[in-house]
Structure formats: C-alpha cells, structure tokens
mmCIF file of C-alpha atoms in Angstrom:
data_model
loop_
_atom_site.group_PDB
_atom_site.id
_atom_site.type_symbol
_atom_site.label_atom_id
_atom_site.label_comp_id
_atom_site.label_asym_id
_atom_site.label_seq_id
_atom_site.Cartn_x
_atom_site.Cartn_y
_atom_site.Cartn_z
ATOM 1 C CA MET G 1 191.580 161.771 55.373
ATOM 2 C CA ASN G 2 193.826 162.430 58.327
ATOM 3 C CA ASP G 3 191.872 161.969 61.559
ATOM 4 C CA ARG G 4 194.300 164.311 63.311
ATOM 5 C CA MET G 5 193.482 167.400 61.230
ATOM 6 C CA PHE G 6 192.908 170.678 63.043
ATOM 7 C CA ASP G 7 189.517 172.365 62.662
ATOM 8 C CA SER G 8 191.318 175.257 60.995
ATOM 9 C CA PRO G 9 194.995 175.588 60.089
ATOM 10 C CA VAL G 10 197.491 177.642 62.065
ATOM 11 C CA PHE G 11 199.834 179.830 60.018
ATOM 12 C CA VAL G 12 203.346 180.481 61.312
ATOM 13 C CA LYS G 13 206.361 182.377 60.068
ATOM 14 C CA SER G 14 209.051 180.015 58.938
ATOM 15 C CA GLY G 15 212.478 181.168 57.886
ATOM 16 C CA GLY G 16 212.514 184.750 56.713
ATOM 17 C CA SER G 17 209.391 185.783 54.873
ATOM 18 C CA LEU G 18 207.882 182.315 54.358
ATOM 19 C CA ILE G 19 204.595 181.370 55.988
ATOM 20 C CA GLN G 20 203.933 177.739 56.802
ATOM 21 C CA GLU G 21 200.510 176.163 57.189
ATOM 22 C CA ILE G 22 200.146 173.817 60.173
ATOM 23 C CA ALA G 23 197.034 171.800 59.343
ATOM 24 C CA CYS G 24 197.296 168.770 61.619
ATOM 25 C CA VAL G 25 198.933 167.311 64.708
ATOM 26 C CA GLU G 26 201.759 165.802 62.638
ATOM 27 C CA ASP G 27 202.581 169.202 61.098
ATOM 28 C CA ALA G 28 202.672 170.774 64.557
ATOM 29 C CA LEU G 29 204.930 168.038 65.933
ATOM 30 C CA GLU G 30 207.318 168.322 63.002
ATOM 31 C CA TYR G 31 207.525 172.088 63.470
ATOM 32 C CA LEU G 32 208.079 171.741 67.224
ATOM 33 C CA TYR G 33 210.772 169.057 66.808
ATOM 34 C CA GLU G 34 212.670 171.403 64.473
ATOM 35 C CA TRP G 35 212.373 174.396 66.818
ATOM 36 C CA PRO G 36 215.846 175.538 68.022
ATOM 37 C CA ARG G 37 216.771 174.060 71.416
ATOM 38 C CA ASN G 38 217.996 177.388 72.766
ATOM 39 C CA ARG G 39 214.536 178.928 72.152
ATOM 40 C CA ARG G 40 212.546 176.215 73.919
ATOM 41 C CA GLY G 41 210.814 176.929 77.198
ATOM 42 C CA PRO G 42 207.765 176.017 79.280
ATOM 43 C CA ILE G 43 205.230 177.139 76.657
ATOM 44 C CA TYR G 44 207.064 175.116 74.009
ATOM 45 C CA GLU G 45 207.059 172.074 76.319
ATOM 46 C CA THR G 46 203.328 172.452 76.960
ATOM 47 C CA ALA G 47 202.570 172.622 73.227
ATOM 48 C CA LEU G 48 204.828 169.640 72.544
ATOM 49 C CA ARG G 49 203.151 167.511 75.241
ATOM 50 C CA ALA G 50 199.664 168.460 74.031
ATOM 51 C CA CYS G 51 200.503 167.550 70.427
ATOM 52 C CA GLN G 52 202.174 164.285 71.466
ATOM 53 C CA ARG G 53 199.116 163.335 73.528
ATOM 54 C CA ALA G 54 196.777 164.171 70.634
ATOM 55 C CA PHE G 55 198.942 162.044 68.342
ATOM 56 C CA ASP G 56 199.147 159.059 70.719
ATOM 57 C CA SER G 57 195.646 159.041 72.181
ATOM 58 C CA ASP G 58 192.205 160.529 71.982
ATOM 59 C CA TYR G 59 193.379 163.795 73.564
ATOM 60 C CA PRO G 60 191.343 166.571 71.885
ATOM 61 C CA ARG G 61 192.873 167.943 68.693
ATOM 62 C CA ARG G 62 191.386 171.315 69.586
ATOM 63 C CA ALA G 63 193.442 171.416 72.808
ATOM 64 C CA ALA G 64 196.598 170.546 70.847
ATOM 65 C CA MET G 65 195.829 173.218 68.261
ATOM 66 C CA ASP G 66 195.201 175.811 70.979
ATOM 67 C CA ALA G 67 198.468 174.882 72.710
ATOM 68 C CA PHE G 68 200.388 175.143 69.431
ATOM 69 C CA ARG G 69 198.729 178.482 68.653
ATOM 70 C CA GLY G 70 199.688 179.735 72.144
ATOM 71 C CA PHE G 71 203.281 178.653 71.569
ATOM 72 C CA ALA G 72 203.357 180.386 68.171
ATOM 73 C CA LYS G 73 201.932 183.579 69.645
ATOM 74 C CA SER G 74 204.433 183.610 72.521
ATOM 75 C CA ALA G 75 207.301 182.997 70.075
ATOM 76 C CA LYS G 76 205.982 185.835 67.877
ATOM 77 C CA ILE G 77 205.680 183.583 64.838
ATOM 78 C CA LEU G 78 201.881 183.368 64.658
ATOM 79 C CA GLU G 79 200.569 184.768 61.397
ATOM 80 C CA GLU G 80 196.926 185.813 61.470
ATOM 81 C CA PRO G 81 195.791 185.921 57.856
ATOM 82 C CA SER G 82 193.664 188.998 57.228
ATOM 83 C CA ALA G 83 192.243 187.494 54.067
ATOM 84 C CA PRO G 84 192.120 183.941 52.740
ATOM 85 C CA PRO G 85 195.243 182.938 50.821
ATOM 86 C CA PRO G 86 194.789 183.233 47.031
ATOM 87 C CA TRP G 87 194.712 179.478 46.507
ATOM 88 C CA MET G 88 191.683 179.214 48.804
ATOM 89 C CA VAL G 89 189.551 181.715 46.877
ATOM 90 C CA SER G 90 187.463 180.508 43.986
ATOM 91 C CA THR G 91 187.860 182.360 40.708
ATOM 92 C CA ARG G 92 184.380 181.360 39.570
ATOM 93 C CA ALA G 93 181.376 183.214 40.904
ATOM 94 C CA ARG G 94 179.163 180.897 42.909
ATOM 95 C CA GLY G 95 175.880 181.868 44.424
ATOM 96 C CA GLY G 96 175.876 185.300 45.983
ATOM 97 C CA LEU G 97 173.420 188.078 45.406
ATOM 98 C CA SER G 98 171.677 188.246 42.076
ATOM 99 C CA ARG G 99 170.038 191.295 40.625
ATOM 100 C CA LEU G 100 166.333 191.035 40.201
ATOM 101 C CA LYS G 101 164.144 193.367 38.183
ATOM 102 C CA SER G 102 161.391 194.812 40.282
ATOM 103 C CA ARG G 103 157.889 195.167 38.923
ATOM 104 C CA ASP G 104 157.853 198.945 39.310
ATOM 105 C CA GLY G 105 160.034 200.473 36.685
ATOM 106 C CA GLY G 106 162.811 197.899 36.307
ATOM 107 C CA ARG G 107 165.112 199.215 39.036
ATOM 108 C CA ASP G 108 167.630 196.777 40.433
ATOM 109 C CA ALA G 109 166.660 195.152 43.710
ATOM 110 C CA PHE G 110 168.832 193.028 45.960
#
C-alpha cells in the first residue's frame, strides 16, 4: 500500500467534463506538474511545495492534501461529490436495519 495516500481522495475537474480522483501525494504532484504555466500563482506554488515536502520527507500528508484542496478550490476545479461514485457503492445489502416482528400483533418494528 502506498504510504503517501491521502485520508480521503480529492476530486478535481480535468479536461471538459471529466473528473479525476487525486488519492495520494504522487497523484497531486502529477496534476500540479501538468497545470498550465500561465495559470500558476502563489496558491499553486504553496500546494506544490507542500506536496513535494510530503513526498520527500515526513511532512504531514494531511497538510499536503489540504494545500492541494485549497489550490483546487481557488482554481475552481474542486469537485465536491454529493454522493459516493457508483463504483464505491455496494450492490449487495449488508447489515442495515432489519424488520422484527413485535410480540403484540405482528406489526413491523425497527
């Protein structure tokens, strides 16, 4: 397992209507390296430095993720998923509430 994984992925718009998952420091660095030079600024530089430090040392991954998220928000490419993507949702029912028959008349109880 990658020891540079983010606690939770960051989703960003990437080329038209595509959404890209940034799950680790390496993903963030790759995305930042490909960012157009004419759109780079101080927030980009801060995110880049944070991700480079997290990659090269024991700089907190959370700080790198927060910096990348801040960059994505300022660049208006941050995608906040309102629901989990379909591939993350199980199709089988697991656990959850089960209906129990009550002793008084067989009505459903939760």
